[in-house]
Amino acid sequence: MTTQATRSPRRRTVVALAVVLAVLIAFIVRLVDIQVVNADDHIADSMDRAFGSSQPLYGSRGSIVDSEGETLAGSILLYDCQLDPLLITQIDEDIVAGESTARSWDEVSADAAAIVELPVDDVRAIVTDALTENAESRFAYLKQSVTTEQFRDLADLAVPYIACLQHPARSYPDGAVAGNLVGFIGTDGPLEGLELSQNDCLTPTDGTRTFSQGKDGVVIPGTEREISAVDGGTLQLTIDRDLQWYLQQLIGEQVIDMRAQSGAIMVTEVATGKIRAAAEYPTVDPNDVTATDSEDRASRIFRSWFEPGSTFKGLTAAIVMDAGGQTPASTVTASGQETFANGASVRDSFQHETFNYTLTGALIDSSNVGISKFSETVSAETRYDYLKDFGIGEGSAVGFPGEQSGLVRPAADWDNQTLYNTAFGQGLTTTMPELAGAYGAIANDGVRMPLSLVESCTAADGTVSTPELPDPVQIVSEETATQTQAILENVAMQALYADDVEVPGYRIAVKTGTGEKSENGVYKLDAYYTTMIGFAPADDPEYLVVVTLDEPQKVKSSAANATAFQKAMTQVLKTFRVMPSTSTPEELPKFG
């Protein structure tokens, strides 16, 4: 029989064992939580707390390449090399005490100075100044942005107090070629061009390296953790690098020869709307931005607007044929200067007797009076709607930074003079991309293709993305477009500058424009913006070329553009191996 005296100690023992068991179970549960359930989180937390040093791991900014994959902008590795002043003094003290056989700082600094191309006294002063400011200093820059060769030579010194961290830098191997398009990068990031607008594609994701160091600055084995960097994507453009180079040389020569303020050549592919070249002068070399005046560091092609002048007669001709029942052989009588019923006065650039112009002839002679009379066959509202459909005043789909749009006021705002002036490219403005898109629609059987400058972005993991573009739009009928092509071909055949724009073996279509320049709302005296635009082969258009000059002085009419246009078109046809024409053009009459 168990007595009260024996039961009490046993109960206490059971309770004690139960308490011990509960505590043990709690420890086991906690241990499982730490080492199994939440092991990764606890390890990460402990590692973060344990590691005393970290370094950024820089990803490389993505490359910008042309349509064939040739590099226009890329990244190279440079290194920021730093010193540990305190460790230098500690090692020197050990040398003096006979506890180290390492080379002294005096010896190493002489070698380091020669490698980084600095005076040896300046290198030694880096350490002295750092220790004067802080006797425990562990950091001072030896030199930033050293080359890979210099980095390797410094590493060969095999001293623990020199460390170099790599970082990417931008390189433009072809200098100014496409500099106006590619843009450039400053210390705070991208500043211009595609470097800026396509930054999301090009920007890398940086990683980190964390570690612990011993007293001597050596990384403790097993303490390193690394989150890898991810490089930026590759941006492929639609332009052809070699063609871009040639056209930049060409427009530079033409600007200088014609004593113009600036000039540009733009080439588009008719069937796709892809921009194959966009050359300008002056332009910028992204490797040496400060060598270029600030106003020349951006793209005038996308940021400048102008009165198009007589190039608009090609659009007016298409409109009156599509909506006004006219044909290339339709006629009007036109003298050198006329006053219309509403009081508006229009004159041609040359005086002549009254001619019975065909629509074709009005464009061959570039008659303001003639095209004004043809414009009366459709309403102002209809012409306005067609111009907007052609893309005038609408900008482009390119999305270039700072891109401008032309300005076409609503037809309700046109006064008596503007009613006629808009027919021959005055009283409104446009841009090179807008004009190229409009003429591209004529060349493309009436279908306006959205212009594009970017082909694709290929991310580091191989994912390819392409820009979203508007759908193609049928502006005029295929018949109207074909008739307009024939008119523009006859301009190239019969205009006074026909011999200057001829490309042997090919049928060419062309139109010129001499737009007046305004300043503070008033036209400048004897100052013009000249344009020549055309496509080839005229019987099956493949490429369109636009040449502009801002205030040429040697020749002030659009004839100033003829040499550059002819050479540019010749090179385009050669570059893209376009077969010569095999058919014979039909010569249309100038007069009825």
mmCIF file of C-alpha atoms in Angstrom, residues 95-285:
data_model
loop_
_atom_site.group_PDB
_atom_site.id
_atom_site.type_symbol
_atom_site.label_atom_id
_atom_site.label_comp_id
_atom_site.label_asym_id
_atom_site.label_seq_id
_atom_site.Cartn_x
_atom_site.Cartn_y
_atom_site.Cartn_z
ATOM 1 C CA ILE A 95 58.658 45.664 -42.238
ATOM 2 C CA VAL A 96 60.547 48.030 -39.931
ATOM 3 C CA ALA A 97 60.060 45.597 -37.021
ATOM 4 C CA GLY A 98 61.435 42.765 -39.102
ATOM 5 C CA GLU A 99 58.139 40.911 -39.001
ATOM 6 C CA SER A 100 57.430 41.144 -42.751
ATOM 7 C CA THR A 101 59.407 40.700 -45.941
ATOM 8 C CA ALA A 102 56.877 42.606 -48.064
ATOM 9 C CA ARG A 103 57.901 45.550 -50.224
ATOM 10 C CA SER A 104 57.596 48.965 -48.628
ATOM 11 C CA TRP A 105 55.025 51.554 -49.646
ATOM 12 C CA ASP A 106 57.828 53.727 -51.041
ATOM 13 C CA GLU A 107 58.705 50.983 -53.514
ATOM 14 C CA VAL A 108 55.130 50.004 -54.362
ATOM 15 C CA SER A 109 53.949 53.599 -54.761
ATOM 16 C CA ALA A 110 56.622 54.261 -57.368
ATOM 17 C CA ASP A 111 55.403 51.301 -59.430
ATOM 18 C CA ALA A 112 51.714 52.188 -58.905
ATOM 19 C CA ALA A 113 52.327 55.788 -59.946
ATOM 20 C CA ALA A 114 53.965 54.670 -63.195
ATOM 21 C CA ILE A 115 51.054 52.324 -63.955
ATOM 22 C CA VAL A 116 48.290 54.884 -63.423
ATOM 23 C CA GLU A 117 50.366 57.678 -64.972
ATOM 24 C CA LEU A 118 50.457 59.977 -61.947
ATOM 25 C CA PRO A 119 53.463 61.671 -60.272
ATOM 26 C CA VAL A 120 54.761 59.450 -57.492
ATOM 27 C CA ASP A 121 54.558 62.311 -54.972
ATOM 28 C CA ASP A 122 50.856 62.713 -55.770
ATOM 29 C CA VAL A 123 50.233 59.002 -55.145
ATOM 30 C CA ARG A 124 52.062 59.097 -51.812
ATOM 31 C CA ALA A 125 50.137 62.240 -50.877
ATOM 32 C CA ILE A 126 46.860 60.342 -51.288
ATOM 33 C CA VAL A 127 47.769 58.109 -48.360
ATOM 34 C CA THR A 128 49.290 60.902 -46.275
ATOM 35 C CA ASP A 129 46.268 63.164 -46.724
ATOM 36 C CA ALA A 130 43.808 60.384 -45.900
ATOM 37 C CA LEU A 131 45.628 59.510 -42.662
ATOM 38 C CA THR A 132 45.954 63.175 -41.707
ATOM 39 C CA GLU A 133 42.195 63.531 -41.954
ATOM 40 C CA ASN A 134 41.516 60.201 -40.230
ATOM 41 C CA ALA A 135 44.256 58.159 -38.600
ATOM 42 C CA GLU A 136 42.131 55.009 -39.013
ATOM 43 C CA SER A 137 41.297 55.602 -42.688
ATOM 44 C CA ARG A 138 40.674 52.427 -44.681
ATOM 45 C CA PHE A 139 39.733 54.046 -47.978
ATOM 46 C CA ALA A 140 41.162 56.489 -50.527
ATOM 47 C CA TYR A 141 40.951 56.468 -54.328
ATOM 48 C CA LEU A 142 44.223 55.785 -56.106
ATOM 49 C CA LYS A 143 42.610 56.583 -59.476
ATOM 50 C CA GLN A 144 39.205 56.124 -61.034
ATOM 51 C CA SER A 145 38.388 54.828 -64.525
ATOM 52 C CA VAL A 146 41.658 53.040 -65.157
ATOM 53 C CA THR A 147 41.895 50.711 -68.132
ATOM 54 C CA THR A 148 41.863 46.930 -68.051
ATOM 55 C CA GLU A 149 45.587 46.901 -68.853
ATOM 56 C CA GLN A 150 46.334 49.233 -65.932
ATOM 57 C CA PHE A 151 44.133 47.141 -63.649
ATOM 58 C CA ARG A 152 46.060 43.996 -64.533
ATOM 59 C CA ASP A 153 49.395 45.697 -63.939
ATOM 60 C CA LEU A 154 48.211 46.877 -60.521
ATOM 61 C CA ALA A 155 47.014 43.353 -59.707
ATOM 62 C CA ASP A 156 50.483 42.048 -60.586
ATOM 63 C CA LEU A 157 51.895 44.161 -57.743
ATOM 64 C CA ALA A 158 50.233 41.590 -55.443
ATOM 65 C CA VAL A 159 49.687 43.897 -52.491
ATOM 66 C CA PRO A 160 46.600 43.565 -50.242
ATOM 67 C CA TYR A 161 45.953 47.292 -49.928
ATOM 68 C CA ILE A 162 45.156 48.011 -53.583
ATOM 69 C CA ALA A 163 41.711 46.923 -54.737
ATOM 70 C CA CYS A 164 39.996 47.732 -58.011
ATOM 71 C CA LEU A 165 36.265 47.613 -58.620
ATOM 72 C CA GLN A 166 35.064 47.331 -62.179
ATOM 73 C CA HIS A 167 32.324 49.468 -63.638
ATOM 74 C CA PRO A 168 31.024 49.735 -67.182
ATOM 75 C CA ALA A 169 31.590 52.827 -69.314
ATOM 76 C CA ARG A 170 30.043 53.782 -72.641
ATOM 77 C CA SER A 171 31.925 53.557 -75.916
ATOM 78 C CA TYR A 172 30.863 54.680 -79.397
ATOM 79 C CA PRO A 173 33.225 52.887 -81.803
ATOM 80 C CA ASP A 174 32.184 54.846 -84.903
ATOM 81 C CA GLY A 175 32.267 58.252 -83.222
ATOM 82 C CA ALA A 176 29.794 60.670 -84.776
ATOM 83 C CA VAL A 177 28.151 58.057 -87.028
ATOM 84 C CA ALA A 178 24.475 58.174 -85.986
ATOM 85 C CA GLY A 179 25.496 60.300 -83.015
ATOM 86 C CA ASN A 180 22.417 62.467 -83.498
ATOM 87 C CA LEU A 181 20.246 59.344 -83.168
ATOM 88 C CA VAL A 182 22.128 57.299 -80.584
ATOM 89 C CA GLY A 183 22.575 60.207 -78.184
ATOM 90 C CA PHE A 184 24.926 60.116 -75.220
ATOM 91 C CA ILE A 185 25.235 59.554 -71.481
ATOM 92 C CA GLY A 186 26.311 61.961 -68.731
ATOM 93 C CA THR A 187 27.442 61.324 -65.185
ATOM 94 C CA ASP A 188 23.817 61.165 -64.046
ATOM 95 C CA GLY A 189 22.615 58.861 -66.797
ATOM 96 C CA PRO A 190 21.348 59.111 -70.388
ATOM 97 C CA LEU A 191 20.847 62.649 -71.676
ATOM 98 C CA GLU A 192 19.961 62.459 -75.361
ATOM 99 C CA GLY A 193 18.691 60.355 -78.227
ATOM 100 C CA LEU A 194 17.932 56.670 -78.051
ATOM 101 C CA GLU A 195 20.176 56.301 -75.029
ATOM 102 C CA LEU A 196 17.470 58.315 -73.265
ATOM 103 C CA SER A 197 14.239 57.149 -74.897
ATOM 104 C CA GLN A 198 15.215 53.458 -74.835
ATOM 105 C CA ASN A 199 16.757 53.515 -71.389
ATOM 106 C CA ASP A 200 14.391 50.812 -70.086
ATOM 107 C CA CYS A 201 15.766 48.401 -72.675
ATOM 108 C CA LEU A 202 19.421 49.295 -72.162
ATOM 109 C CA THR A 203 19.634 49.654 -68.371
ATOM 110 C CA PRO A 204 21.293 46.767 -66.488
ATOM 111 C CA THR A 205 20.355 45.505 -63.034
ATOM 112 C CA ASP A 206 23.327 45.712 -60.685
ATOM 113 C CA GLY A 207 24.213 42.952 -58.232
ATOM 114 C CA THR A 208 26.164 42.892 -54.958
ATOM 115 C CA ARG A 209 29.042 40.976 -53.394
ATOM 116 C CA THR A 210 29.197 40.821 -49.599
ATOM 117 C CA PHE A 211 32.001 39.374 -47.462
ATOM 118 C CA SER A 212 33.945 39.582 -44.209
ATOM 119 C CA GLN A 213 37.561 40.711 -43.986
ATOM 120 C CA GLY A 214 40.303 39.883 -41.562
ATOM 121 C CA LYS A 215 42.538 42.440 -39.911
ATOM 122 C CA ASP A 216 44.917 42.393 -42.856
ATOM 123 C CA GLY A 217 42.106 43.160 -45.313
ATOM 124 C CA VAL A 218 42.026 39.654 -46.782
ATOM 125 C CA VAL A 219 38.571 38.222 -47.459
ATOM 126 C CA ILE A 220 37.728 35.454 -44.977
ATOM 127 C CA PRO A 221 37.129 32.228 -46.935
ATOM 128 C CA GLY A 222 33.542 31.039 -46.988
ATOM 129 C CA THR A 223 32.028 34.406 -46.156
ATOM 130 C CA GLU A 224 31.339 35.600 -49.698
ATOM 131 C CA ARG A 225 27.808 35.975 -51.024
ATOM 132 C CA GLU A 226 26.980 37.213 -54.497
ATOM 133 C CA ILE A 227 23.852 38.407 -56.263
ATOM 134 C CA SER A 228 24.767 38.463 -59.938
ATOM 135 C CA ALA A 229 24.224 41.526 -62.099
ATOM 136 C CA VAL A 230 21.959 41.331 -65.148
ATOM 137 C CA ASP A 231 23.168 43.077 -68.294
ATOM 138 C CA GLY A 232 20.966 45.501 -70.223
ATOM 139 C CA GLY A 233 19.244 44.498 -73.447
ATOM 140 C CA THR A 234 20.515 44.909 -76.992
ATOM 141 C CA LEU A 235 18.707 47.628 -78.925
ATOM 142 C CA GLN A 236 18.619 46.972 -82.661
ATOM 143 C CA LEU A 237 17.853 49.906 -84.951
ATOM 144 C CA THR A 238 16.476 49.972 -88.472
ATOM 145 C CA ILE A 239 19.295 52.112 -89.853
ATOM 146 C CA ASP A 240 22.211 50.867 -91.914
ATOM 147 C CA ARG A 241 25.507 52.007 -90.375
ATOM 148 C CA ASP A 242 27.490 52.193 -93.620
ATOM 149 C CA LEU A 243 24.763 54.134 -95.405
ATOM 150 C CA GLN A 244 24.439 56.445 -92.413
ATOM 151 C CA TRP A 245 28.204 57.136 -92.522
ATOM 152 C CA TYR A 246 28.152 57.902 -96.243
ATOM 153 C CA LEU A 247 25.168 60.227 -96.008
ATOM 154 C CA GLN A 248 26.662 62.099 -93.067
ATOM 155 C CA GLN A 249 29.753 62.831 -95.142
ATOM 156 C CA LEU A 250 27.550 63.797 -98.082
ATOM 157 C CA ILE A 251 25.292 66.214 -96.214
ATOM 158 C CA GLY A 252 28.302 67.725 -94.468
ATOM 159 C CA GLU A 253 29.868 68.508 -97.849
ATOM 160 C CA GLN A 254 26.586 69.908 -99.190
ATOM 161 C CA VAL A 255 26.028 72.169 -96.168
ATOM 162 C CA ILE A 256 29.544 73.564 -96.447
ATOM 163 C CA ASP A 257 29.362 73.938 -100.241
ATOM 164 C CA MET A 258 25.992 75.741 -100.115
ATOM 165 C CA ARG A 259 26.993 77.718 -97.024
ATOM 166 C CA ALA A 260 23.850 76.545 -95.214
ATOM 167 C CA GLN A 261 23.270 76.616 -91.478
ATOM 168 C CA SER A 262 22.528 72.895 -91.335
ATOM 169 C CA GLY A 263 21.259 70.031 -93.438
ATOM 170 C CA ALA A 264 19.812 66.528 -93.223
ATOM 171 C CA ILE A 265 19.132 63.435 -95.323
ATOM 172 C CA MET A 266 16.507 60.876 -94.386
ATOM 173 C CA VAL A 267 15.936 57.511 -96.071
ATOM 174 C CA THR A 268 12.889 55.307 -95.528
ATOM 175 C CA GLU A 269 11.885 51.919 -96.861
ATOM 176 C CA VAL A 270 8.594 52.372 -98.712
ATOM 177 C CA ALA A 271 6.974 49.009 -97.943
ATOM 178 C CA THR A 272 7.779 48.991 -94.220
ATOM 179 C CA GLY A 273 8.269 52.589 -93.117
ATOM 180 C CA LYS A 274 11.627 51.657 -91.593
ATOM 181 C CA ILE A 275 14.122 54.511 -91.398
ATOM 182 C CA ARG A 276 17.320 53.302 -93.042
ATOM 183 C CA ALA A 277 19.327 56.488 -92.466
ATOM 184 C CA ALA A 278 18.849 59.841 -90.758
ATOM 185 C CA ALA A 279 22.005 61.842 -91.378
ATOM 186 C CA GLU A 280 22.624 65.395 -90.171
ATOM 187 C CA TYR A 281 25.251 68.083 -90.191
ATOM 188 C CA PRO A 282 26.373 69.427 -87.787
ATOM 189 C CA THR A 283 26.091 66.451 -85.463
ATOM 190 C CA VAL A 284 27.614 65.183 -82.235
ATOM 191 C CA ASP A 285 30.339 62.667 -81.427
#
